[in-house]
mmCIF file of C-alpha atoms and ligand atoms in Angstrom:
data_model
loop_
_atom_site.group_PDB
_atom_site.id
_atom_site.type_symbol
_atom_site.label_atom_id
_atom_site.label_comp_id
_atom_site.label_asym_id
_atom_site.label_seq_id
_atom_site.Cartn_x
_atom_site.Cartn_y
_atom_site.Cartn_z
ATOM 1 C CA PRO A 1 -100.089 -20.384 -60.341
ATOM 2 C CA ALA A 2 -98.995 -17.894 -62.979
ATOM 3 C CA ALA A 3 -96.454 -16.271 -60.657
ATOM 4 C CA ARG A 4 -94.559 -19.563 -60.373
ATOM 5 C CA PRO A 5 -94.350 -20.679 -64.009
ATOM 6 C CA LEU A 6 -91.233 -22.784 -63.471
ATOM 7 C CA VAL A 7 -92.684 -25.206 -60.905
ATOM 8 C CA GLY A 8 -91.595 -28.722 -61.865
ATOM 9 C CA LEU A 9 -88.653 -27.481 -63.949
ATOM 10 C CA ARG A 10 -84.974 -27.731 -63.089
ATOM 11 C CA ALA A 11 -82.239 -25.139 -63.566
ATOM 12 C CA LEU A 12 -78.460 -25.054 -63.321
ATOM 13 C CA VAL A 13 -76.671 -21.748 -62.769
ATOM 14 C CA THR A 14 -72.886 -21.336 -62.560
ATOM 15 C CA ALA A 15 -71.541 -18.225 -60.880
ATOM 16 C CA GLY A 16 -68.465 -16.483 -59.575
ATOM 17 C CA PRO A 17 -64.796 -16.924 -60.396
ATOM 18 C CA THR A 18 -62.791 -20.097 -60.291
ATOM 19 C CA PHE A 19 -59.616 -20.429 -58.238
ATOM 20 C CA GLU A 20 -56.821 -22.462 -59.757
ATOM 21 C CA PRO A 21 -54.185 -23.369 -57.193
ATOM 22 C CA ILE A 22 -50.478 -22.881 -57.871
ATOM 23 C CA ASP A 23 -49.344 -24.244 -54.516
ATOM 24 C CA PRO A 24 -51.061 -24.626 -51.114
ATOM 25 C CA VAL A 25 -51.186 -20.864 -50.539
ATOM 26 C CA ARG A 26 -51.407 -19.279 -54.006
ATOM 27 C CA GLY A 27 -53.643 -19.411 -57.017
ATOM 28 C CA LEU A 28 -54.975 -17.824 -60.200
ATOM 29 C CA THR A 29 -58.384 -16.223 -60.014
ATOM 30 C CA ASN A 30 -60.345 -13.226 -61.314
ATOM 31 C CA ARG A 31 -62.536 -10.419 -60.072
ATOM 32 C CA SER A 32 -65.958 -11.920 -60.780
ATOM 33 C CA SER A 33 -68.257 -11.077 -57.845
ATOM 34 C CA GLY A 34 -70.874 -13.748 -58.544
ATOM 35 C CA LYS A 35 -73.643 -11.155 -58.089
ATOM 36 C CA GLN A 36 -75.236 -11.623 -61.510
ATOM 37 C CA GLY A 37 -75.375 -15.413 -61.293
ATOM 38 C CA TYR A 38 -76.712 -15.365 -57.748
ATOM 39 C CA ALA A 39 -79.430 -12.901 -58.801
ATOM 40 C CA ILE A 40 -80.425 -15.192 -61.690
ATOM 41 C CA ALA A 41 -80.526 -18.252 -59.423
ATOM 42 C CA ALA A 42 -82.756 -16.307 -57.022
ATOM 43 C CA ALA A 43 -85.079 -15.115 -59.803
ATOM 44 C CA LEU A 44 -85.486 -18.643 -61.205
ATOM 45 C CA ALA A 45 -86.145 -20.080 -57.722
ATOM 46 C CA ARG A 46 -88.799 -17.415 -57.051
ATOM 47 C CA ARG A 47 -90.551 -18.573 -60.214
ATOM 48 C CA GLY A 48 -90.675 -22.084 -58.828
ATOM 49 C CA ALA A 49 -87.674 -23.750 -60.483
ATOM 50 C CA GLU A 50 -85.577 -26.301 -58.635
ATOM 51 C CA VAL A 51 -82.217 -24.515 -58.857
ATOM 52 C CA THR A 52 -78.678 -25.842 -58.418
ATOM 53 C CA LEU A 53 -76.172 -23.000 -58.128
ATOM 54 C CA VAL A 54 -72.611 -24.133 -58.778
ATOM 55 C CA SER A 55 -70.530 -21.356 -57.288
ATOM 56 C CA GLY A 56 -66.875 -20.460 -57.221
ATOM 57 C CA PRO A 57 -65.471 -18.790 -54.113
ATOM 58 C CA VAL A 58 -67.562 -15.693 -53.330
ATOM 59 C CA ALA A 59 -68.822 -14.113 -50.123
ATOM 60 C CA LEU A 60 -72.533 -14.135 -50.934
ATOM 61 C CA ASP A 61 -75.401 -15.875 -49.142
ATOM 62 C CA ALA A 62 -77.156 -18.637 -51.037
ATOM 63 C CA PRO A 63 -80.522 -17.305 -52.299
ATOM 64 C CA PRO A 64 -83.582 -18.769 -50.548
ATOM 65 C CA GLY A 65 -84.630 -22.140 -51.870
ATOM 66 C CA VAL A 66 -81.504 -22.610 -53.988
ATOM 67 C CA ARG A 67 -79.221 -25.632 -53.629
ATOM 68 C CA ARG A 68 -75.680 -24.256 -53.690
ATOM 69 C CA VAL A 69 -72.601 -26.330 -54.438
ATOM 70 C CA PHE A 70 -69.296 -24.573 -53.718
ATOM 71 C CA VAL A 71 -66.335 -25.384 -55.938
ATOM 72 C CA GLU A 72 -62.880 -23.903 -56.459
ATOM 73 C CA THR A 73 -61.459 -24.995 -59.784
ATOM 74 C CA ALA A 74 -62.852 -25.152 -63.317
ATOM 75 C CA LEU A 75 -62.536 -28.946 -63.282
ATOM 76 C CA GLN A 76 -64.591 -29.110 -60.069
ATOM 77 C CA MET A 77 -67.133 -26.705 -61.588
ATOM 78 C CA LYS A 78 -67.498 -28.982 -64.612
ATOM 79 C CA THR A 79 -67.946 -32.076 -62.447
ATOM 80 C CA ALA A 80 -70.528 -30.365 -60.238
ATOM 81 C CA SER A 81 -72.389 -28.982 -63.270
ATOM 82 C CA ASP A 82 -72.542 -32.408 -64.914
ATOM 83 C CA ALA A 83 -73.783 -33.875 -61.617
ATOM 84 C CA ALA A 84 -76.693 -31.383 -61.595
ATOM 85 C CA LEU A 85 -78.070 -32.773 -64.879
ATOM 86 C CA PRO A 86 -80.644 -33.306 -66.159
ATOM 87 C CA VAL A 87 -81.957 -29.746 -66.153
ATOM 88 C CA ASP A 88 -84.395 -27.862 -68.360
ATOM 89 C CA VAL A 89 -82.283 -24.716 -68.478
ATOM 90 C CA ALA A 90 -78.615 -23.946 -67.801
ATOM 91 C CA VAL A 91 -77.407 -20.382 -67.292
ATOM 92 C CA MET A 92 -73.640 -20.142 -67.275
ATOM 93 C CA THR A 93 -72.519 -16.891 -65.695
ATOM 94 C CA ALA A 94 -69.302 -18.095 -64.078
ATOM 95 C CA ALA A 95 -66.019 -16.432 -65.027
ATOM 96 C CA VAL A 96 -64.146 -19.677 -65.532
ATOM 97 C CA ALA A 97 -60.354 -19.408 -65.666
ATOM 98 C CA ASP A 98 -59.162 -20.135 -69.177
ATOM 99 C CA TRP A 99 -56.036 -21.838 -67.864
ATOM 100 C CA ARG A 100 -54.837 -23.649 -64.774
ATOM 101 C CA PRO A 101 -51.284 -24.342 -63.637
ATOM 102 C CA ASP A 102 -50.067 -27.556 -65.174
ATOM 103 C CA GLN A 103 -48.918 -28.844 -61.821
ATOM 104 C CA VAL A 104 -49.920 -27.867 -58.311
ATOM 105 C CA ALA A 105 -46.851 -27.768 -56.064
ATOM 106 C CA THR A 106 -47.389 -29.849 -52.942
ATOM 107 C CA GLY A 107 -45.424 -27.395 -50.782
ATOM 108 C CA LYS A 108 -45.251 -23.599 -50.847
ATOM 109 C CA ILE A 109 -42.948 -22.545 -53.671
ATOM 110 C CA LYS A 110 -39.905 -20.784 -52.155
ATOM 111 C CA LYS A 111 -38.215 -17.626 -53.328
ATOM 112 C CA ALA A 112 -35.008 -18.769 -54.962
ATOM 113 C CA PRO A 113 -31.820 -16.952 -55.941
ATOM 114 C CA GLY A 114 -32.299 -18.198 -59.489
ATOM 115 C CA GLY A 115 -35.268 -15.826 -59.909
ATOM 116 C CA PRO A 116 -39.003 -16.368 -60.196
ATOM 117 C CA PRO A 117 -40.380 -19.747 -61.229
ATOM 118 C CA SER A 118 -42.154 -20.011 -64.541
ATOM 119 C CA LEU A 119 -45.737 -21.194 -64.527
ATOM 120 C CA ALA A 120 -46.722 -23.711 -67.165
ATOM 121 C CA LEU A 121 -50.444 -23.492 -67.904
ATOM 122 C CA THR A 122 -52.986 -25.948 -69.299
ATOM 123 C CA GLU A 123 -56.269 -25.020 -70.928
ATOM 124 C CA ASN A 124 -59.404 -25.605 -68.885
ATOM 125 C CA PRO A 125 -62.420 -27.323 -70.453
ATOM 126 C CA ASP A 126 -65.215 -25.075 -71.711
ATOM 127 C CA ILE A 127 -68.098 -26.023 -69.407
ATOM 128 C CA LEU A 128 -70.693 -24.132 -71.444
ATOM 129 C CA ALA A 129 -69.665 -25.710 -74.739
ATOM 130 C CA GLY A 130 -69.671 -29.150 -73.115
ATOM 131 C CA LEU A 131 -73.221 -28.712 -71.803
ATOM 132 C CA ALA A 132 -74.447 -27.286 -75.086
ATOM 133 C CA ALA A 133 -73.124 -30.207 -77.121
ATOM 134 C CA THR A 134 -75.900 -32.295 -78.594
ATOM 135 C CA GLY A 135 -76.861 -35.362 -76.627
ATOM 136 C CA PRO A 136 -79.627 -36.843 -74.521
ATOM 137 C CA ARG A 137 -78.641 -34.734 -71.509
ATOM 138 C CA ARG A 138 -78.502 -31.415 -73.304
ATOM 139 C CA PRO A 139 -80.708 -28.899 -71.458
ATOM 140 C CA ARG A 140 -83.632 -27.572 -73.523
ATOM 141 C CA LEU A 141 -82.219 -24.083 -73.153
ATOM 142 C CA VAL A 142 -78.529 -23.231 -72.704
ATOM 143 C CA VAL A 143 -77.663 -19.613 -71.945
ATOM 144 C CA GLY A 144 -74.126 -18.225 -71.956
ATOM 145 C CA PHE A 145 -72.715 -14.846 -71.060
ATOM 146 C CA ALA A 146 -70.220 -12.808 -73.031
ATOM 147 C CA ALA A 147 -68.249 -9.877 -71.721
ATOM 148 C CA GLU A 148 -67.150 -7.736 -74.628
ATOM 149 C CA THR A 149 -65.501 -4.377 -74.972
ATOM 150 C CA GLU A 150 -65.891 -3.956 -78.741
ATOM 151 C CA ASN A 151 -68.067 -5.260 -81.576
ATOM 152 C CA LEU A 152 -70.442 -6.498 -78.875
ATOM 153 C CA ILE A 153 -73.069 -8.067 -81.126
ATOM 154 C CA ALA A 154 -70.760 -9.591 -83.727
ATOM 155 C CA ASN A 155 -68.438 -11.119 -81.151
ATOM 156 C CA ALA A 156 -71.302 -12.419 -79.047
ATOM 157 C CA ARG A 157 -73.036 -13.917 -82.072
ATOM 158 C CA ALA A 158 -69.817 -15.680 -83.041
ATOM 159 C CA LYS A 159 -69.601 -17.012 -79.475
ATOM 160 C CA LEU A 160 -73.198 -18.265 -79.689
ATOM 161 C CA SER A 161 -72.407 -20.467 -82.662
ATOM 162 C CA ARG A 162 -68.904 -21.466 -81.520
ATOM 163 C CA LYS A 163 -70.216 -22.704 -78.190
ATOM 164 C CA GLY A 164 -73.467 -24.145 -79.507
ATOM 165 C CA CYS A 165 -75.622 -22.416 -76.912
ATOM 166 C CA ASP A 166 -79.127 -21.080 -77.564
ATOM 167 C CA TRP A 167 -78.867 -17.597 -76.109
ATOM 168 C CA ILE A 168 -76.036 -15.280 -75.173
ATOM 169 C CA VAL A 169 -76.367 -12.377 -72.794
ATOM 170 C CA ALA A 170 -73.759 -9.948 -74.061
ATOM 171 C CA ASN A 171 -72.469 -7.486 -71.502
ATOM 172 C CA ASP A 172 -70.832 -4.264 -72.509
ATOM 173 C CA VAL A 173 -67.858 -4.207 -70.162
ATOM 174 C CA SER A 174 -66.316 -1.069 -71.576
ATOM 175 C CA ALA A 175 -68.187 0.481 -68.639
ATOM 176 C CA ASP A 176 -67.377 -1.140 -65.300
ATOM 177 C CA VAL A 177 -69.367 -4.282 -64.613
ATOM 178 C CA PHE A 178 -67.284 -6.546 -62.437
ATOM 179 C CA GLY A 179 -68.459 -6.096 -58.854
ATOM 180 C CA ALA A 180 -70.724 -3.221 -59.837
ATOM 181 C CA ASP A 181 -74.479 -3.242 -59.402
ATOM 182 C CA GLY A 182 -75.440 -2.175 -62.908
ATOM 183 C CA ASN A 183 -75.245 -3.980 -66.220
ATOM 184 C CA ALA A 184 -76.126 -3.033 -69.805
ATOM 185 C CA ALA A 185 -76.760 -6.084 -71.920
ATOM 186 C CA THR A 186 -78.080 -7.460 -75.186
ATOM 187 C CA LEU A 187 -79.923 -10.776 -75.333
ATOM 188 C CA ILE A 188 -78.849 -12.586 -78.485
ATOM 189 C CA THR A 189 -80.848 -15.511 -79.835
ATOM 190 C CA ALA A 190 -81.057 -17.283 -83.177
ATOM 191 C CA GLU A 191 -84.049 -15.077 -83.972
ATOM 192 C CA GLY A 192 -82.591 -11.700 -83.146
ATOM 193 C CA GLU A 193 -81.399 -9.249 -80.578
ATOM 194 C CA GLU A 194 -83.046 -7.458 -77.732
ATOM 195 C CA SER A 195 -81.116 -4.723 -76.024
ATOM 196 C CA TRP A 196 -81.539 -4.089 -72.350
ATOM 197 C CA PRO A 197 -80.407 -0.639 -71.249
ATOM 198 C CA ARG A 198 -78.308 -0.325 -68.112
ATOM 199 C CA ARG A 199 -80.201 -1.724 -65.152
ATOM 200 C CA SER A 200 -79.353 -3.384 -61.870
ATOM 201 C CA LYS A 201 -78.110 -6.965 -61.908
ATOM 202 C CA ALA A 202 -81.292 -7.881 -60.022
ATOM 203 C CA GLU A 203 -83.437 -6.303 -62.751
ATOM 204 C CA LEU A 204 -81.430 -8.021 -65.474
ATOM 205 C CA ALA A 205 -81.974 -11.308 -63.637
ATOM 206 C CA GLU A 206 -85.747 -10.693 -63.506
ATOM 207 C CA ALA A 207 -85.890 -9.902 -67.226
ATOM 208 C CA LEU A 208 -83.880 -12.990 -68.123
ATOM 209 C CA ALA A 209 -85.919 -15.242 -65.815
ATOM 210 C CA ASP A 210 -89.124 -13.957 -67.435
ATOM 211 C CA ARG A 211 -87.729 -14.723 -70.893
ATOM 212 C CA ILE A 212 -86.656 -18.190 -69.754
ATOM 213 C CA ALA A 213 -90.071 -18.903 -68.250
ATOM 214 C CA ALA A 214 -91.807 -17.789 -71.450
ATOM 215 C CA HIS A 215 -89.522 -19.959 -73.560
ATOM 216 C CA LEU A 216 -89.905 -23.081 -71.431
ATOM 217 C CA THR A 217 -93.645 -22.840 -70.871
ATOM 218 C CA THR A 218 -95.035 -21.356 -74.111
ATOM 219 C CA PRO A 219 -94.943 -23.600 -77.169
ATOM 220 C CA GLY A 220 -93.272 -21.763 -80.029
ATOM 221 C CA ALA A 221 -92.047 -18.859 -77.859
ATOM 222 C CA PRO A 222 -88.747 -17.291 -78.942
HETATM 223 O O1 C5P B 301 -65.242 -17.715 -74.074
HETATM 224 P P1 C5P B 301 -65.747 -16.892 -72.935
HETATM 225 O O2 C5P B 301 -65.026 -17.130 -71.651
HETATM 226 O O3 C5P B 301 -65.887 -15.423 -73.249
HETATM 227 O O4 C5P B 301 -67.240 -17.402 -72.725
HETATM 228 C C1 C5P B 301 -68.036 -16.955 -71.681
HETATM 229 C C2 C5P B 301 -69.160 -17.912 -71.436
HETATM 230 O O5 C5P B 301 -68.700 -19.263 -71.434
HETATM 231 C C3 C5P B 301 -69.793 -17.717 -70.085
HETATM 232 O O6 C5P B 301 -71.145 -18.136 -70.168
HETATM 233 C C4 C5P B 301 -68.964 -18.644 -69.204
HETATM 234 O O7 C5P B 301 -69.668 -19.008 -68.030
HETATM 235 C C5 C5P B 301 -68.756 -19.820 -70.140
HETATM 236 N N1 C5P B 301 -67.488 -20.554 -69.935
HETATM 237 C C6 C5P B 301 -67.510 -21.835 -69.419
HETATM 238 N N2 C5P B 301 -66.337 -22.541 -69.275
HETATM 239 C C7 C5P B 301 -65.166 -21.994 -69.633
HETATM 240 C C8 C5P B 301 -65.126 -20.684 -70.171
HETATM 241 C C9 C5P B 301 -66.307 -19.995 -70.297
HETATM 242 O O8 C5P B 301 -68.589 -22.347 -69.080
HETATM 243 N N3 C5P B 301 -64.040 -22.698 -69.484
#
């Protein structure tokens, strides 16, 4: 039926922050709420897609009909995302930590008279770029997100080509976005740009899911 255009198609969505442990009680994380990714997973599932939602630690219920896999670290998120393949579309909304502590202390790090410890950091893999790399398991459509405060379009377009993804949803985060319910965004594709005025994260998810459905089901659709 027309209302469920994604029946028979598979989707991967990443959402939320990652948590990179420093020791058994501490870690590096960020303020991503996961709301936008969860809303997209829900919108794709409502259109009939078989959705795997790879989620960092958030306090949100799994949307109906969505298979959720909880992870903590970026490395776990990459492993779980790879395990969800093959998919027709991947939407990467997670706020993946750029770095993780080099070593995770096995015991709680103590306060010491010598002063604070220094944290050596290692770069995390770019999950989006890895998925978007050409190969037999590349999803037909790979969508990334970009949070920008300036030169929104130019920076997002540079990110599109650097990461090799097909579309970028560029969020203007000069206004507050993290944890908020509204989001102003521009959808950037190879063909052009479409700007979406401020709307709820649920409405943004509906608009994006409609665009994804059109792309995957209409030959020649942008
Ligand atoms: O480079 P930047 O972090 O701004 O890119 C954001 C986009 O890349 C988002 O779609 C995010 O989910 C994805 N990303 C990723 N793995 C990383 C860093 C970012 O999948 N290590």
